[in-house]
Short mmCIF file of C-alpha atoms in Angstrom, two decimals:
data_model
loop_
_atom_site.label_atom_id
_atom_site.label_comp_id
_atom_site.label_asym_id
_atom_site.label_seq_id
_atom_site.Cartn_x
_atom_site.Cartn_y
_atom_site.Cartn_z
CA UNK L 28 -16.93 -11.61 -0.20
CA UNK L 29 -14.03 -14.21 -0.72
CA UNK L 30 -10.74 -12.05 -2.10
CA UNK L 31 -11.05 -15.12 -5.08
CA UNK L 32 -13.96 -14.29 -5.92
CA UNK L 33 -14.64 -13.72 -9.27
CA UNK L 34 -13.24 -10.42 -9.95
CA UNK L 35 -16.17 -8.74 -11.58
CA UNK L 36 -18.34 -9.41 -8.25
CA UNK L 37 -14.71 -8.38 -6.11
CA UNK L 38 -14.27 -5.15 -8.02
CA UNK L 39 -17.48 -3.80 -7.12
CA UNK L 40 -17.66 -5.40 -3.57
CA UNK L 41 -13.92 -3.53 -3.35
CA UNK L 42 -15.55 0.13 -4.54
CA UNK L 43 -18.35 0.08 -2.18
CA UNK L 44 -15.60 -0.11 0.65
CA UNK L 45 -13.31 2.75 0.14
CA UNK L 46 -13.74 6.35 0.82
CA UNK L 47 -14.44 8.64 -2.45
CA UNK L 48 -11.41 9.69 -4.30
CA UNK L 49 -12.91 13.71 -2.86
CA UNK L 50 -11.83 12.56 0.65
CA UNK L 51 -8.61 12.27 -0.39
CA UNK L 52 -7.97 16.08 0.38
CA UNK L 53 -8.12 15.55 3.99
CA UNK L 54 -5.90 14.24 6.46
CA UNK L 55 -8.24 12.76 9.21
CA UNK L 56 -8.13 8.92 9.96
CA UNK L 57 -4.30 7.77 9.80
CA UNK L 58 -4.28 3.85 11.00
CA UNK L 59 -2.41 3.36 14.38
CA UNK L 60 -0.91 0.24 13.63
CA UNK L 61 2.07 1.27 12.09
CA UNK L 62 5.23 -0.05 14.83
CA UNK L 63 2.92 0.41 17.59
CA UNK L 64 0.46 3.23 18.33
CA UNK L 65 2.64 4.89 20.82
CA UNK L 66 5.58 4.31 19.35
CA UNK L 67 6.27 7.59 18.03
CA UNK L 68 6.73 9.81 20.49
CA UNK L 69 8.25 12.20 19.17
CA UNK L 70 6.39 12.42 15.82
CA UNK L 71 5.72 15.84 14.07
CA UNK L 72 2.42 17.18 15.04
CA UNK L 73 2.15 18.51 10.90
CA UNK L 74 2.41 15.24 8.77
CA UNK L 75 4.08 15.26 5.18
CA UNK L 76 0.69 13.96 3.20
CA UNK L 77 1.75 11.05 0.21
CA UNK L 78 0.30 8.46 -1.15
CA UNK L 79 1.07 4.87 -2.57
CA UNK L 80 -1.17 2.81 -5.47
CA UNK L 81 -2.50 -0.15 -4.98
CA UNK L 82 -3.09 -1.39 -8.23
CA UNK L 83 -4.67 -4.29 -9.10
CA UNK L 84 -4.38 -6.36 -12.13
CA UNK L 85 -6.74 -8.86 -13.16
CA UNK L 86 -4.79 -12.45 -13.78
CA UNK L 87 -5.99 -16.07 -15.04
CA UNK L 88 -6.05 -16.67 -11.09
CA UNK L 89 -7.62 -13.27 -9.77
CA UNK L 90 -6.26 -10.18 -9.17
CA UNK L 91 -2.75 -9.32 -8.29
CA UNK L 92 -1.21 -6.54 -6.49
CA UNK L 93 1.53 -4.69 -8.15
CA UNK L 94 4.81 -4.08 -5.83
CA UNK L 95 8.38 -3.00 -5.89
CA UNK L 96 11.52 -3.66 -4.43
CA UNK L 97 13.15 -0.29 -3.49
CA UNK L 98 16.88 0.01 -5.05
CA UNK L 99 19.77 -0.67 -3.06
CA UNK L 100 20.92 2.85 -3.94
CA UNK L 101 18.58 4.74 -1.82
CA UNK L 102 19.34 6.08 1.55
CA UNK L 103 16.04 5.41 3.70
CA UNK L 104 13.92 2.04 3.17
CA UNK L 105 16.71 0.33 0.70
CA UNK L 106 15.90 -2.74 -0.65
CA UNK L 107 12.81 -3.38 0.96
CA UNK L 108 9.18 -4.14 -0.40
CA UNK L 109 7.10 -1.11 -1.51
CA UNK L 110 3.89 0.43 -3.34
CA UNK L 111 4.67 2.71 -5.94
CA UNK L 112 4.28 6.39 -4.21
CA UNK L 113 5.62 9.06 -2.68
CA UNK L 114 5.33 12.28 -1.23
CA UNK L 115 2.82 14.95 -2.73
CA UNK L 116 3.85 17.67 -4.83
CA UNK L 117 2.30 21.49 -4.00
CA UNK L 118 -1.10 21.81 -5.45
CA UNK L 119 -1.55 17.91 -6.12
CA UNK L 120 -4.76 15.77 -4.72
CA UNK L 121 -3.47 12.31 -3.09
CA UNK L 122 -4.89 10.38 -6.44
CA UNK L 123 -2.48 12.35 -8.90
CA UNK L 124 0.23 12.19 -6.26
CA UNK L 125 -0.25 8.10 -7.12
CA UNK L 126 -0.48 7.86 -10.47
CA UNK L 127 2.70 10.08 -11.12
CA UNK L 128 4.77 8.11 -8.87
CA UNK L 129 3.91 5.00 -10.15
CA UNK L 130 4.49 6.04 -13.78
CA UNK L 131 7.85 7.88 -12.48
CA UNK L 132 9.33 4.36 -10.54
CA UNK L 133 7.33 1.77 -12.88
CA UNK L 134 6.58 3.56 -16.22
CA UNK L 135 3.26 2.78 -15.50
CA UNK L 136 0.82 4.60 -17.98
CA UNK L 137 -2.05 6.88 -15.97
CA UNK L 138 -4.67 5.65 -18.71
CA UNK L 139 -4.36 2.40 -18.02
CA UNK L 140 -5.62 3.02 -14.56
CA UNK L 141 -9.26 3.04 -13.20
CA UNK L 142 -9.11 4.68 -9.74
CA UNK L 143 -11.71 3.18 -7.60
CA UNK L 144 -11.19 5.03 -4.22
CA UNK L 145 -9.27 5.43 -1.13
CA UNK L 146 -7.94 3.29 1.70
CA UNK L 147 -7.35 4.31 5.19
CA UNK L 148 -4.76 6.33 5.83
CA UNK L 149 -1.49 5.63 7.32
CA UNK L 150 0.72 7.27 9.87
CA UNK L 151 4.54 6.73 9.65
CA UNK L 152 7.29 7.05 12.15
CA UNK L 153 9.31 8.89 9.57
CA UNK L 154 6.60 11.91 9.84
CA UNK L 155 3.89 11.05 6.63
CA UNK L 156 0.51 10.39 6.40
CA UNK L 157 0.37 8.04 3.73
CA UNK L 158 -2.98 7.49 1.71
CA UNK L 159 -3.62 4.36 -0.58
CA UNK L 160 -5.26 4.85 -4.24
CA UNK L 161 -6.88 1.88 -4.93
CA UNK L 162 -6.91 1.57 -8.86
CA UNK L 163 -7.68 -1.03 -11.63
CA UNK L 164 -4.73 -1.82 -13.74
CA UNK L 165 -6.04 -2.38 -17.38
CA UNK L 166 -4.39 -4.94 -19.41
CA UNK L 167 -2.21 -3.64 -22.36
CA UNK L 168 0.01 -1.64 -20.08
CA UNK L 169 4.02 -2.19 -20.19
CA UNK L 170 6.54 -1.38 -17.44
CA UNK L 171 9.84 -0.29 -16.69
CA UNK L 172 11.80 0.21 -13.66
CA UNK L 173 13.38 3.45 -12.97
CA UNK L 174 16.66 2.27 -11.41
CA UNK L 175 17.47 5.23 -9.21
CA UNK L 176 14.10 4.05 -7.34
CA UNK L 177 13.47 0.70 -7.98
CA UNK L 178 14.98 -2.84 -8.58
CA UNK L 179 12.29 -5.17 -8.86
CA UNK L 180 8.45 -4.82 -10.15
CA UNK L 181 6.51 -7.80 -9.17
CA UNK L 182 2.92 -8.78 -8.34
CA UNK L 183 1.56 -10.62 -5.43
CA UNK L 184 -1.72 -12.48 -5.09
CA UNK L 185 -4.39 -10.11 -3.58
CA UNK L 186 -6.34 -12.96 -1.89
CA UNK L 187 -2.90 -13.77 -0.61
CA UNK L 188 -2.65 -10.26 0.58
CA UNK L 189 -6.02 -10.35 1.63
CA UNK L 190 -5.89 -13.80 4.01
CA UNK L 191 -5.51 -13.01 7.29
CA UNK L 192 -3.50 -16.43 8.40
CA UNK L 193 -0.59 -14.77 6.06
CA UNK L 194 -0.36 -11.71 8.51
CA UNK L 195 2.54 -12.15 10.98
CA UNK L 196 2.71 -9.94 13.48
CA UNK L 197 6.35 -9.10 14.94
CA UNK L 198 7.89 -7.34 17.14
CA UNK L 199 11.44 -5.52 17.61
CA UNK L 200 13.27 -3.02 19.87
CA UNK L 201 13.92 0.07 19.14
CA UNK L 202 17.14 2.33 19.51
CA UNK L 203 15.22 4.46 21.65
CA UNK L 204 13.93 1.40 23.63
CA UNK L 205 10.25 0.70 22.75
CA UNK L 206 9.08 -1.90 21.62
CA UNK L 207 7.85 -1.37 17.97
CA UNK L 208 5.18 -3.76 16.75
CA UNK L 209 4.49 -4.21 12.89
CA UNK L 210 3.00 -6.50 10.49
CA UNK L 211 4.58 -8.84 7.79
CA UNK L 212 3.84 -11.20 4.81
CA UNK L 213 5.74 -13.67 3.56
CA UNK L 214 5.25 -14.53 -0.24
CA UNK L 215 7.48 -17.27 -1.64
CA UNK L 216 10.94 -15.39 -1.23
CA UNK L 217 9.49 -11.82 -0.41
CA UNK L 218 8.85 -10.74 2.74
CA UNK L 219 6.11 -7.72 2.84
CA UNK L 220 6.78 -5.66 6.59
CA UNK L 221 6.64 -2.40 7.67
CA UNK L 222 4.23 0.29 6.18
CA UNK L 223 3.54 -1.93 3.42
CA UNK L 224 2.33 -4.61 5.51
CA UNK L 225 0.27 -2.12 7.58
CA UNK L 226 -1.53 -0.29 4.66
CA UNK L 227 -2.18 -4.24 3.08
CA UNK L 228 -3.67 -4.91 6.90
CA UNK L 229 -5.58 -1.86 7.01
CA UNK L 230 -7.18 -2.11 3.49
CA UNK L 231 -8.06 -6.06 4.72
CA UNK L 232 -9.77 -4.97 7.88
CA UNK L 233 -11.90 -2.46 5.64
CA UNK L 234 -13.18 -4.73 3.37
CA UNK L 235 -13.19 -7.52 5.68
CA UNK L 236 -13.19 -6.40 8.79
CA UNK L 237 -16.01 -8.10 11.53
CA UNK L 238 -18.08 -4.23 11.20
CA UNK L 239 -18.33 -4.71 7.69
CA UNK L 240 -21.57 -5.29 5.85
#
């Protein structure tokens, strides 16, 4: 199904293709794509679990994805495009790990989100397993920047997102001297790479993969 489709059709076409918010409670499945498969090798063999939301809002024109721009404050990632999310807190499930991140950097509201399942998830160099929650952003919500965090909310065009002709594929050299592979999108000024990218890529080749039905 086209990612323009109309989004009553696309919301259920998007459910049927992620995992059960139950499986969220297991680490199994990280994505390889993330620099390179074997570019990590000296990666933790315990992962940090976290999770990011992908939150869609329904527009005039489809949905949108909501994304940040981390602050130029922070000490890892700064100033580069983001999910809302973070790591998980003792005793959390990967869904409530989401939803309090994104109402901690965005002031997002948890009731105005409809959780409709799990992505794949995503291994990072930087030693997390990163799940996406994919939610339903109802309308009425408002928003608000925490600055220590974030410096820009915006929203991006899923069937941009969702085209694979926007998915550049780069590569650079590492310190260490491999070469790290990684994907990137480029939306008007705002160029999408890194983990972002990847979990985008991963949750296009799961709905619209060439195996899926």
């Amino acid at each position: 199904m086209s990612p323009t489709a109309p989004t009553g059709e696309l919301r259920a076409w998007i459910e049927h293709h992620l995992d059960p918010l139950e499986e969220g409670q297991s680490s199994e499945g990280a994505s390889d794509f993330d620099l390179g498969a074997n570019a990590f090798p000296n990666e933790p063999v315990e992962l940090t679990p976290a999770a990011v939301l992908v939150g869609l809002i329904e527009r005039e024109y489809g949905y949108s994805v909501l994304l940040t721009r981390r602050a130029d404050t922070l000490r890892r990632h700064t100033g580069q495009i983001a999910l809302p999310g973070g790591r998980c807190d003792p005793g959390e499930t990967i869904w409530q790990t989401a939803l309090r991140e994104a109402h901690e950097e965005v002031g997002l509201a948890p009731d105005y989100v409809s959780l409709a399942g799990l992505s794949s998830p995503y291994r990072t160099g930087t030693g997390f397993l990163v799940t996406p929650v994919v939610g339903f952003i109802q309308p009425g919500f408002s928003l608000a920047a925490n600055p220590a965090e974030v410096a820009d909310i915006f929203e991006t065009p899923f069937g941009f997102l969702m085209d694979p002709a926007n998915h550049e594929q780069h590569e650079r050299q590492a310190p260490t001297g491999e070469t790290r592979r990684f994907y990137a999108m480029t939306h008007e000024d705002r160029f999408i790479w890194g983990a972002t990218a990847g979990m985008l890529r991963a949750l296009y080749d799961r709905l619209y993969g060439a195996a899926v039905a």
